[in-house]
Every structure is written in C-alpha cells, then in structure tokens.
mmCIF file of C-alpha atoms and ligand atoms in Angstrom:
data_model
loop_
_atom_site.group_PDB
_atom_site.id
_atom_site.type_symbol
_atom_site.label_atom_id
_atom_site.label_comp_id
_atom_site.label_asym_id
_atom_site.label_seq_id
_atom_site.Cartn_x
_atom_site.Cartn_y
_atom_site.Cartn_z
ATOM 1 C CA MET A 1 0.028 -0.270 -0.039
ATOM 2 C CA SER A 2 0.829 3.741 -0.770
ATOM 3 C CA ASP A 3 2.288 6.018 1.971
ATOM 4 C CA LEU A 4 -0.043 8.695 3.247
ATOM 5 C CA SER A 5 0.305 12.058 2.069
ATOM 6 C CA PHE A 6 -1.172 15.425 3.461
ATOM 7 C CA GLU A 7 -0.490 16.920 0.213
ATOM 8 C CA GLY A 8 -2.226 20.339 -0.046
ATOM 9 C CA ARG A 9 -4.104 19.999 3.207
ATOM 10 C CA VAL A 10 -4.449 22.787 6.022
ATOM 11 C CA ALA A 11 -3.753 21.439 9.304
ATOM 12 C CA LEU A 12 -4.474 23.560 12.740
ATOM 13 C CA VAL A 13 -2.844 22.352 15.634
ATOM 14 C CA THR A 14 -3.052 24.048 18.896
ATOM 15 C CA GLY A 15 -0.554 23.747 21.817
ATOM 16 C CA ALA A 16 1.856 22.753 19.024
ATOM 17 C CA GLY A 17 4.801 24.926 20.437
ATOM 18 C CA GLY A 18 6.147 21.638 22.364
ATOM 19 C CA GLY A 19 5.338 18.060 23.719
ATOM 20 C CA LEU A 20 2.647 16.125 21.661
ATOM 21 C CA GLY A 21 1.439 19.077 19.612
ATOM 22 C CA ARG A 22 5.147 19.546 18.221
ATOM 23 C CA GLU A 23 5.525 16.310 16.861
ATOM 24 C CA TYR A 24 1.908 16.561 15.320
ATOM 25 C CA GLY A 25 2.805 19.335 13.525
ATOM 26 C CA LEU A 26 6.467 18.060 12.318
ATOM 27 C CA LEU A 27 4.885 15.052 10.936
ATOM 28 C CA LEU A 28 1.889 16.490 9.139
ATOM 29 C CA ALA A 29 4.139 18.732 7.580
ATOM 30 C CA ALA A 30 6.737 16.519 6.689
ATOM 31 C CA ARG A 31 3.624 14.283 4.584
ATOM 32 C CA GLY A 32 2.915 17.975 2.951
ATOM 33 C CA ALA A 33 0.587 19.385 4.962
ATOM 34 C CA HIS A 34 0.480 22.916 5.624
ATOM 35 C CA VAL A 35 0.317 23.673 9.361
ATOM 36 C CA VAL A 36 -0.581 26.929 11.275
ATOM 37 C CA VAL A 37 1.254 26.275 14.789
ATOM 38 C CA ASN A 38 -0.794 27.852 17.346
ATOM 39 C CA ASP A 39 0.468 28.277 21.004
ATOM 40 C CA LEU A 40 0.154 30.425 23.815
ATOM 41 C CA GLY A 41 3.479 29.948 25.418
ATOM 42 C CA GLY A 42 3.016 29.702 28.545
ATOM 43 C CA ASP A 43 4.195 27.230 31.403
ATOM 44 C CA VAL A 44 2.521 23.930 32.148
ATOM 45 C CA GLY A 45 0.155 25.581 34.517
ATOM 46 C CA GLY A 46 -1.139 28.004 32.340
ATOM 47 C CA HIS A 47 0.502 30.952 33.613
ATOM 48 C CA GLY A 48 2.413 33.516 31.377
ATOM 49 C CA ALA A 49 2.768 33.654 27.616
ATOM 50 C CA GLY A 50 4.905 34.353 24.707
ATOM 51 C CA GLY A 51 8.391 32.906 24.583
ATOM 52 C CA GLY A 52 8.361 32.122 21.141
ATOM 53 C CA ALA A 53 7.492 28.400 21.463
ATOM 54 C CA ALA A 54 5.295 28.558 18.220
ATOM 55 C CA GLN A 55 7.598 30.348 15.912
ATOM 56 C CA ARG A 56 10.497 27.909 17.046
ATOM 57 C CA VAL A 57 8.315 25.105 15.801
ATOM 58 C CA VAL A 58 7.427 26.758 12.656
ATOM 59 C CA GLU A 59 10.980 27.190 12.059
ATOM 60 C CA GLU A 60 12.030 23.620 12.524
ATOM 61 C CA ILE A 61 9.189 22.918 10.103
ATOM 62 C CA ARG A 62 10.560 25.004 7.322
ATOM 63 C CA ALA A 63 14.261 24.295 7.950
ATOM 64 C CA LEU A 64 13.147 20.639 7.166
ATOM 65 C CA GLY A 65 11.363 21.675 3.930
ATOM 66 C CA GLY A 66 7.575 21.820 5.096
ATOM 67 C CA SER A 67 5.237 24.670 5.091
ATOM 68 C CA ALA A 68 4.135 26.695 8.495
ATOM 69 C CA VAL A 69 2.990 29.721 10.171
ATOM 70 C CA ALA A 70 2.941 30.521 13.826
ATOM 71 C CA ASN A 71 0.063 31.711 15.934
ATOM 72 C CA THR A 72 0.041 33.350 19.685
ATOM 73 C CA GLY A 73 -3.615 33.284 20.780
ATOM 74 C CA SER A 74 -5.054 31.515 23.518
ATOM 75 C CA VAL A 75 -8.107 28.478 22.560
ATOM 76 C CA ALA A 76 -9.582 29.733 25.623
ATOM 77 C CA SER A 77 -10.482 32.917 23.964
ATOM 78 C CA PHE A 78 -13.425 32.455 21.639
ATOM 79 C CA ASP A 79 -11.790 35.948 19.433
ATOM 80 C CA GLY A 80 -8.649 33.924 19.614
ATOM 81 C CA ALA A 81 -10.127 30.660 18.723
ATOM 82 C CA ALA A 82 -11.507 32.953 15.544
ATOM 83 C CA ALA A 83 -8.058 34.697 14.595
ATOM 84 C CA MET A 84 -6.569 30.958 14.449
ATOM 85 C CA VAL A 85 -9.171 29.757 11.857
ATOM 86 C CA ALA A 86 -8.991 32.812 9.885
ATOM 87 C CA GLN A 87 -5.331 32.796 9.766
ATOM 88 C CA ALA A 88 -5.498 29.419 8.509
ATOM 89 C CA VAL A 89 -7.665 30.363 5.802
ATOM 90 C CA GLU A 90 -6.637 33.698 4.845
ATOM 91 C CA THR A 91 -2.865 32.118 5.011
ATOM 92 C CA PHE A 92 -3.850 28.683 3.055
ATOM 93 C CA GLY A 93 -7.288 29.018 1.632
ATOM 94 C CA ARG A 94 -8.991 26.563 3.558
ATOM 95 C CA ILE A 95 -9.298 24.359 6.930
ATOM 96 C CA ASP A 96 -9.042 20.566 6.443
ATOM 97 C CA ILE A 97 -7.592 19.389 10.062
ATOM 98 C CA LEU A 98 -7.857 20.566 13.267
ATOM 99 C CA ILE A 99 -5.945 18.581 15.972
ATOM 100 C CA ASN A 100 -7.301 20.508 19.584
ATOM 101 C CA ASN A 101 -4.314 19.679 21.583
ATOM 102 C CA ALA A 102 -3.712 22.399 23.956
ATOM 103 C CA GLY A 103 -3.823 21.955 27.582
ATOM 104 C CA ILE A 104 -2.358 23.024 31.222
ATOM 105 C CA LEU A 105 -2.315 21.387 34.552
ATOM 106 C CA ARG A 106 -3.420 22.369 37.845
ATOM 107 C CA ASP A 107 -3.529 19.745 39.923
ATOM 108 C CA LYS A 108 -5.236 19.749 43.622
ATOM 109 C CA ALA A 109 -7.028 17.626 45.750
ATOM 110 C CA PHE A 110 -10.870 18.197 45.201
ATOM 111 C CA HIS A 111 -11.063 19.642 48.992
ATOM 112 C CA ASN A 112 -8.238 22.691 48.124
ATOM 113 C CA MET A 113 -9.151 23.329 44.618
ATOM 114 C CA SER A 114 -10.042 26.767 44.267
ATOM 115 C CA ALA A 115 -12.564 28.261 41.549
ATOM 116 C CA SER A 116 -10.081 29.448 39.436
ATOM 117 C CA GLU A 117 -7.990 26.175 39.383
ATOM 118 C CA ILE A 118 -11.811 24.514 38.038
ATOM 119 C CA ASP A 119 -12.098 27.514 35.560
ATOM 120 C CA VAL A 120 -9.148 27.904 33.919
ATOM 121 C CA VAL A 121 -8.352 23.905 33.233
ATOM 122 C CA LEU A 122 -12.120 23.710 31.633
ATOM 123 C CA ASP A 123 -11.466 27.082 30.071
ATOM 124 C CA VAL A 124 -7.963 25.503 28.240
ATOM 125 C CA HIS A 125 -9.425 21.859 27.330
ATOM 126 C CA LEU A 126 -12.934 22.091 27.162
ATOM 127 C CA ARG A 127 -14.054 25.569 26.431
ATOM 128 C CA GLY A 128 -10.987 25.821 24.053
ATOM 129 C CA THR A 129 -12.175 22.625 22.334
ATOM 130 C CA PHE A 130 -15.316 24.063 21.756
ATOM 131 C CA TYR A 131 -14.254 27.118 20.333
ATOM 132 C CA VAL A 132 -11.502 26.572 18.024
ATOM 133 C CA THR A 133 -13.813 23.506 16.807
ATOM 134 C CA ARG A 134 -16.847 26.025 16.878
ATOM 135 C CA HIS A 135 -14.829 28.467 14.079
ATOM 136 C CA ALA A 136 -13.537 25.626 12.276
ATOM 137 C CA TRP A 137 -16.980 23.956 11.704
ATOM 138 C CA PRO A 138 -18.577 26.431 9.494
ATOM 139 C CA HIS A 139 -15.471 26.011 6.817
ATOM 140 C CA MET A 140 -15.752 22.113 7.073
ATOM 141 C CA ARG A 141 -19.287 21.820 6.615
ATOM 142 C CA ALA A 142 -19.089 24.418 3.370
ATOM 143 C CA ALA A 143 -16.363 22.000 2.191
ATOM 144 C CA SER A 144 -18.354 19.149 3.078
ATOM 145 C CA TYR A 145 -14.964 17.602 5.007
ATOM 146 C CA GLY A 146 -12.941 18.144 7.766
ATOM 147 C CA ARG A 147 -11.054 15.853 10.291
ATOM 148 C CA VAL A 148 -11.102 16.795 14.197
ATOM 149 C CA VAL A 149 -9.056 15.256 16.581
ATOM 150 C CA ASN A 150 -9.583 16.249 20.167
ATOM 151 C CA THR A 151 -7.777 15.189 23.111
ATOM 152 C CA SER A 152 -8.718 13.018 25.899
ATOM 153 C CA SER A 153 -6.864 11.505 28.842
ATOM 154 C CA ASN A 154 -7.437 8.041 30.951
ATOM 155 C CA SER A 155 -7.263 10.995 34.003
ATOM 156 C CA GLY A 156 -10.875 11.690 32.281
ATOM 157 C CA LEU A 157 -11.709 8.377 31.126
ATOM 158 C CA ILE A 158 -10.588 6.149 34.311
ATOM 159 C CA GLY A 159 -10.231 9.199 36.975
ATOM 160 C CA ASN A 160 -7.048 9.985 38.609
ATOM 161 C CA PHE A 161 -6.590 11.369 41.841
ATOM 162 C CA GLY A 162 -6.202 15.247 42.247
ATOM 163 C CA GLN A 163 -7.328 15.896 38.821
ATOM 164 C CA SER A 164 -11.166 16.789 38.970
ATOM 165 C CA ASN A 165 -10.953 19.478 36.751
ATOM 166 C CA TYR A 166 -8.822 18.158 34.436
ATOM 167 C CA GLY A 167 -10.369 14.680 34.208
ATOM 168 C CA ALA A 168 -13.899 16.376 33.916
ATOM 169 C CA ALA A 169 -12.797 18.507 31.440
ATOM 170 C CA LYS A 170 -11.027 15.550 29.060
ATOM 171 C CA MET A 171 -14.344 13.472 29.698
ATOM 172 C CA GLY A 172 -16.537 16.566 28.179
ATOM 173 C CA ILE A 173 -14.167 16.060 25.442
ATOM 174 C CA VAL A 174 -15.357 12.935 24.792
ATOM 175 C CA GLY A 175 -18.774 13.722 24.928
ATOM 176 C CA LEU A 176 -18.137 16.877 22.529
ATOM 177 C CA THR A 177 -16.728 14.299 20.497
ATOM 178 C CA ARG A 178 -19.626 11.793 20.058
ATOM 179 C CA VAL A 179 -21.955 14.508 19.350
ATOM 180 C CA LEU A 180 -19.817 16.250 16.889
ATOM 181 C CA ALA A 181 -19.261 13.034 15.037
ATOM 182 C CA LYS A 182 -23.039 12.518 14.403
ATOM 183 C CA GLU A 183 -23.413 16.347 13.263
ATOM 184 C CA GLY A 184 -20.739 16.213 10.956
ATOM 185 C CA ALA A 185 -21.145 12.683 9.523
ATOM 186 C CA ARG A 186 -23.666 14.255 6.487
ATOM 187 C CA ARG A 187 -20.955 16.560 5.928
ATOM 188 C CA GLY A 188 -17.849 14.329 5.789
ATOM 189 C CA ILE A 189 -16.536 15.467 8.875
ATOM 190 C CA HIS A 190 -14.913 13.038 11.218
ATOM 191 C CA VAL A 191 -14.007 13.833 14.433
ATOM 192 C CA ASN A 192 -12.240 11.154 17.116
ATOM 193 C CA ALA A 193 -10.403 11.972 20.134
ATOM 194 C CA VAL A 194 -6.841 10.168 21.294
ATOM 195 C CA ALA A 195 -6.104 9.465 24.522
ATOM 196 C CA PRO A 196 -2.184 10.013 24.627
ATOM 197 C CA ALA A 197 0.724 8.720 26.891
ATOM 198 C CA ALA A 198 3.978 10.660 25.985
ATOM 199 C CA ARG A 199 7.218 12.186 28.422
ATOM 200 C CA THR A 200 6.337 15.508 27.906
ATOM 201 C CA ARG A 201 6.870 18.680 30.263
ATOM 202 C CA MET A 202 3.785 17.940 31.856
ATOM 203 C CA THR A 203 4.577 14.209 32.560
ATOM 204 C CA GLU A 204 8.287 13.762 33.124
ATOM 205 C CA SER A 205 8.364 14.250 36.350
ATOM 206 C CA VAL A 206 6.276 11.347 37.377
ATOM 207 C CA LEU A 207 7.433 8.950 34.887
ATOM 208 C CA SER A 208 9.621 5.631 35.834
ATOM 209 C CA PRO A 209 12.750 5.693 33.408
ATOM 210 C CA GLN A 210 11.192 2.758 31.751
ATOM 211 C CA ALA A 211 8.197 4.602 30.981
ATOM 212 C CA ALA A 212 10.127 7.851 30.233
ATOM 213 C CA GLU A 213 12.183 6.005 27.279
ATOM 214 C CA ALA A 214 9.226 4.173 26.062
ATOM 215 C CA LEU A 215 6.576 7.002 25.973
ATOM 216 C CA GLU A 216 8.619 8.915 23.276
ATOM 217 C CA PRO A 217 5.930 11.464 22.028
ATOM 218 C CA SER A 218 6.936 10.644 18.439
ATOM 219 C CA ARG A 219 5.311 7.367 19.145
ATOM 220 C CA VAL A 220 1.950 8.971 19.631
ATOM 221 C CA ALA A 221 2.062 11.387 16.114
ATOM 222 C CA PRO A 222 0.987 8.613 13.595
ATOM 223 C CA VAL A 223 -1.950 7.610 15.737
ATOM 224 C CA VAL A 224 -3.057 11.262 15.346
ATOM 225 C CA ALA A 225 -2.026 11.354 11.623
ATOM 226 C CA TRP A 226 -3.916 8.640 10.705
ATOM 227 C CA LEU A 227 -7.135 9.930 12.630
ATOM 228 C CA ALA A 228 -6.527 13.079 10.656
ATOM 229 C CA HIS A 229 -6.256 11.653 7.121
ATOM 230 C CA GLU A 230 -8.976 11.194 4.496
ATOM 231 C CA SER A 231 -8.852 7.495 4.340
ATOM 232 C CA CYS A 232 -9.246 7.461 8.135
ATOM 233 C CA PRO A 233 -13.036 5.953 8.317
ATOM 234 C CA ALA A 234 -13.126 6.289 12.088
ATOM 235 C CA THR A 235 -15.481 8.595 13.774
ATOM 236 C CA GLY A 236 -16.798 9.237 17.394
ATOM 237 C CA GLU A 237 -13.977 7.193 18.747
ATOM 238 C CA VAL A 238 -11.641 7.368 21.422
ATOM 239 C CA ILE A 239 -7.983 6.182 20.400
ATOM 240 C CA SER A 240 -5.717 5.207 23.208
ATOM 241 C CA ALA A 241 -2.303 5.910 21.746
ATOM 242 C CA GLY A 242 1.259 5.591 23.768
ATOM 243 C CA ALA A 243 4.421 3.945 23.051
ATOM 244 C CA GLY A 244 3.842 2.751 20.042
ATOM 245 C CA ARG A 245 0.291 0.975 20.921
ATOM 246 C CA VAL A 246 -2.431 1.802 19.492
ATOM 247 C CA ALA A 247 -5.776 0.815 21.474
ATOM 248 C CA ARG A 248 -9.590 1.866 21.779
ATOM 249 C CA TYR A 249 -11.463 2.920 24.645
ATOM 250 C CA PHE A 250 -15.366 2.495 24.553
ATOM 251 C CA VAL A 251 -18.515 2.844 26.618
ATOM 252 C CA GLY A 252 -19.945 -0.078 27.100
ATOM 253 C CA LEU A 253 -23.170 -1.008 28.508
ATOM 254 C CA THR A 254 -24.035 -4.557 30.347
ATOM 255 C CA PRO A 255 -26.824 -6.782 29.449
ATOM 256 C CA GLY A 256 -28.021 -6.045 33.148
ATOM 257 C CA PHE A 257 -31.107 -7.168 34.848
ATOM 258 C CA LEU A 258 -34.884 -6.079 34.584
ATOM 259 C CA SER A 259 -37.676 -6.784 36.255
ATOM 260 C CA ARG A 260 -41.011 -4.692 35.592
ATOM 261 C CA ASP A 261 -41.852 -4.457 39.462
ATOM 262 C CA LEU A 262 -38.407 -3.281 40.233
ATOM 263 C CA THR A 263 -37.921 -2.401 44.422
ATOM 264 C CA VAL A 264 -35.009 -1.622 46.299
ATOM 265 C CA GLU A 265 -34.567 -5.201 47.242
ATOM 266 C CA LYS A 266 -34.405 -6.587 44.027
ATOM 267 C CA VAL A 267 -31.652 -4.153 42.869
ATOM 268 C CA ARG A 268 -29.478 -5.199 45.740
ATOM 269 C CA ASP A 269 -30.213 -8.849 45.307
ATOM 270 C CA HIS A 270 -29.212 -8.407 41.278
ATOM 271 C CA TRP A 271 -26.452 -6.102 41.970
ATOM 272 C CA ASP A 272 -23.799 -8.420 40.821
ATOM 273 C CA GLU A 273 -25.591 -9.291 37.886
ATOM 274 C CA ALA A 274 -26.764 -6.365 36.821
ATOM 275 C CA ARG A 275 -22.716 -5.149 36.564
ATOM 276 C CA ASP A 276 -21.572 -8.061 34.632
ATOM 277 C CA THR A 277 -19.797 -7.294 31.968
ATOM 278 C CA GLY A 278 -20.261 -10.421 29.993
ATOM 279 C CA GLY A 279 -22.079 -9.926 26.921
ATOM 280 C CA PHE A 280 -21.687 -5.650 27.212
ATOM 281 C CA ILE A 281 -22.610 -3.723 24.182
ATOM 282 C CA VAL A 282 -21.005 -0.809 22.785
ATOM 283 C CA PRO A 283 -24.209 1.479 21.425
ATOM 284 C CA ASP A 284 -23.234 3.751 18.462
ATOM 285 C CA ASP A 285 -26.626 5.843 19.570
ATOM 286 C CA PRO A 286 -29.315 6.508 22.052
ATOM 287 C CA ALA A 287 -31.848 4.981 19.791
ATOM 288 C CA GLU A 288 -29.620 1.688 19.745
ATOM 289 C CA GLU A 289 -29.439 1.596 23.486
ATOM 290 C CA MET A 290 -33.370 2.114 23.423
ATOM 291 C CA ALA A 291 -33.778 -0.600 20.967
ATOM 292 C CA LEU A 292 -32.031 -2.697 23.257
ATOM 293 C CA LEU A 293 -34.194 -1.824 26.350
ATOM 294 C CA MET A 294 -37.573 -2.502 24.727
ATOM 295 C CA LYS A 295 -36.240 -5.572 23.473
ATOM 296 C CA GLN A 296 -35.683 -6.752 27.416
ATOM 297 C CA TRP A 297 -38.890 -5.221 28.267
ATOM 298 C CA THR A 298 -40.990 -7.478 26.057
HETATM 299 P P1 NAI B 1 2.524 20.250 26.853
HETATM 300 O O1 NAI B 1 2.926 21.092 28.395
HETATM 301 O O2 NAI B 1 4.170 19.963 26.205
HETATM 302 O O3 NAI B 1 1.505 20.441 25.676
HETATM 303 C C1 NAI B 1 0.665 21.694 25.834
HETATM 304 C C2 NAI B 1 0.481 23.014 24.836
HETATM 305 O O4 NAI B 1 -0.066 23.754 24.888
HETATM 306 C C3 NAI B 1 2.069 23.753 25.893
HETATM 307 O O5 NAI B 1 3.298 24.080 24.462
HETATM 308 C C4 NAI B 1 1.221 25.369 25.727
HETATM 309 O O6 NAI B 1 1.757 26.240 25.743
HETATM 310 C C5 NAI B 1 -0.198 24.569 25.296
HETATM 311 N N1 NAI B 1 -0.766 25.671 25.769
HETATM 312 C C6 NAI B 1 -1.644 25.644 27.214
HETATM 313 N N2 NAI B 1 -2.357 26.402 26.943
HETATM 314 C C7 NAI B 1 -2.621 26.987 25.734
HETATM 315 C C8 NAI B 1 -3.984 28.037 25.197
HETATM 316 N N3 NAI B 1 -4.908 28.340 25.803
HETATM 317 N N4 NAI B 1 -3.643 28.139 24.337
HETATM 318 C C9 NAI B 1 -2.993 27.695 23.167
HETATM 319 N N5 NAI B 1 -1.576 27.166 23.646
HETATM 320 C C10 NAI B 1 -1.956 26.568 25.023
HETATM 321 O O7 NAI B 1 1.853 18.767 27.599
HETATM 322 P P2 NAI B 1 1.559 17.446 26.203
HETATM 323 O O8 NAI B 1 1.720 16.586 26.979
HETATM 324 O O9 NAI B 1 2.128 17.432 25.025
HETATM 325 O O10 NAI B 1 -0.156 17.587 26.113
HETATM 326 C C11 NAI B 1 -0.760 17.551 24.515
HETATM 327 C C12 NAI B 1 -2.297 17.284 25.270
HETATM 328 O O11 NAI B 1 -2.049 15.994 25.642
HETATM 329 C C13 NAI B 1 -2.675 18.212 26.528
HETATM 330 O O12 NAI B 1 -4.026 18.525 26.058
HETATM 331 C C14 NAI B 1 -3.067 17.406 27.676
HETATM 332 O O13 NAI B 1 -3.504 17.164 28.569
HETATM 333 C C15 NAI B 1 -2.587 15.680 26.506
HETATM 334 N N6 NAI B 1 -2.426 14.618 27.467
HETATM 335 C C16 NAI B 1 -1.243 14.275 27.550
HETATM 336 C C17 NAI B 1 -0.738 13.175 28.163
HETATM 337 C C18 NAI B 1 0.850 13.069 28.480
HETATM 338 O O14 NAI B 1 1.028 11.521 28.512
HETATM 339 N N7 NAI B 1 1.692 13.554 28.055
HETATM 340 C C19 NAI B 1 -1.840 12.331 28.974
HETATM 341 C C20 NAI B 1 -3.195 12.746 28.280
HETATM 342 C C21 NAI B 1 -3.446 13.716 27.919
#
C-alpha cells in the first residue's frame, strides 16, 4: 500500500509549540500539509505567555522544507480561536484538519481546589476545544470535508487522584466528540479523540525511567495523523495511543437485570448480575440503547 500523504491539506494544531503538538505538526508538515502552529507559550500550569514556542516549531518545520505559520493566541478565548482559524483560511485558503491539543494542569485534591483552578482548566481544555472547533466547523461544513482530532486523557476516562478539573474537562471532550461525530457525519466531517501517553513537560516528573524511554511523543503522532487522514473511516471514537500501542477506549453497556416490578431489594439482590460485563454492547447511539431496552422489556 502507498504511503499516506497530506499534500495540499491545511492543518491547525493547537498547543503545538512543544510536547505532543510539536510532533503532530512536524509529521503532518513532513507529509505535505500546511500547518498553523498555535501556542500561547505559557508554562505547564498555564501561567504566562510568549516565549516564542510556536515560532520555534515553525522554523523547525521550514528548515525541513515544510510549510507552516505561527499563531500565539489562546484557545480559551472565543475571539482568539476565531483568529487562528481565520489565519489558516487566509494564509492557506482552507482548513481541513483541526487537532485540539492545547492543555494545562492545575492538579490539586478536590477539597483544596479553588474556583479559578476549576475554571482555568475547563477553559483551556473543554471550552478551548469547543471554541476552535466552533470556528472551524462552518468552513468544514461548506467544504463537506473535515478531520477533527480532540485530546482526552485516561485521567478523565478512568479517573486520577488530584485531577478533578482536568479529568472532568477531558471526559467532557469525549461527549463533545461523540455528538460532533454525529452532527458532522453527513458533511464528511469526522471527529475523534486521542487519549495519549507521552513523556512531555506535563508528565516527565511522574514517569519511571522505563516509561520515560517508552513514551516518546513521536510514538503517538502516527495515530493522530491517521485519525486526521482522509482515508481513516473512524468517527466518534476514542483511541488510546502511547509507546507505540494503538487501542480503543469505549463506553460499554452491560445486559443488566430487568424486572417490571423493580424494588430496592431486587436491585440489591441482582446487583452483581446488573453489573456483570459479560455480553456487553457498545451502543452507537441512544436509539440503539433504547431498542435493546425495549427488547428486554418485552
Ligand atoms: P505540553 O505542556 O508539552 O503541551 C501543551 C501545549 O499547550 C503547551 O505548549 C502550551 O503552551 C500550550 N497551551 C496551553 N494553554 C494554551 C492556550 N490557552 N492556548 C494555546 N496553547 C496553549 O504537554 P503535552 O503532554 O504535549 O500535552 C498535549 C495534550 O495532551 C494536552 O491536552 C494534554 O492534556 C494531553 N495529554 C497528555 C498526556 C501525556 O502523557 N503527555 C496524557 C493525556 C493527555
């Protein structure tokens, strides 16, 4: 089979001044895409801005013969998000690919978490993903083509101590991904999410030496590039990517226990049966779940 090309495609990658986003930008550009490298340039906690991170990646891409421009706006601003999409369209004529990757951490046990620590993390991850996608969406609808790759995390999918703000935002992004996949389907727009694991400034302090070696961010980039390619059929999926492993997270539903005259004692007595994961299904939409429920009812 032939190599996958992104020749002529235009990609906006948020938070691409370092870490995973930089790898995505480098790979897409190496395969022929024009890349808008967005990065606000603050620290891992989202403090500060500037620092030239986006411009440095643009220079790296250009030095390798690729095509890129820098954007230093914040995804957490609706107008900033509009400006980065406009820059893609004005500079390169279109926007085919959006990789919502920008992110920060403000970890703290829930009982100590302040309102601002809740808000700023939701703003960058969840609202940021809404905002940039909201501005790219009309262009993709008009072109009847688009590939959106959002960024989730096992911290939300599974839960991780001290990350209630981050985990909630990352699971919120899964809900957004699922809904937009349905809304985009008739217009050729695919929306998926990646749950990455990589050694970056965000994670390096918590990794064992072995994990640090395995979790090279460049081992995540091929998965994101595949999700961004026109030949990838997936939409509405959450793909785990790290250390070169590609796998799928999904929301499953157990067959459960049904009684027409359910009582609290019956719930107690059939608790294990209700939760038994044997024979689970992965419903594609609420109608599929309802059909299963009605089948069990009759
Ligand atoms: P990183 O800190 O190297 O990259 C995040 C980038 O986003 C930074 O360059 C930062 O300047 C930029 N950014 C922050 N706020 C911004 C804003 N308001 N507007 C524009 N840019 C902004 O960390 P990493 O690991 O590369 O993270 C990339 C994404 O992957 C994040 O969404 C993160 O939550 C997610 N993730 C990473 C994991 C890992 O193992 N590294 C695990 C799970 C999720």
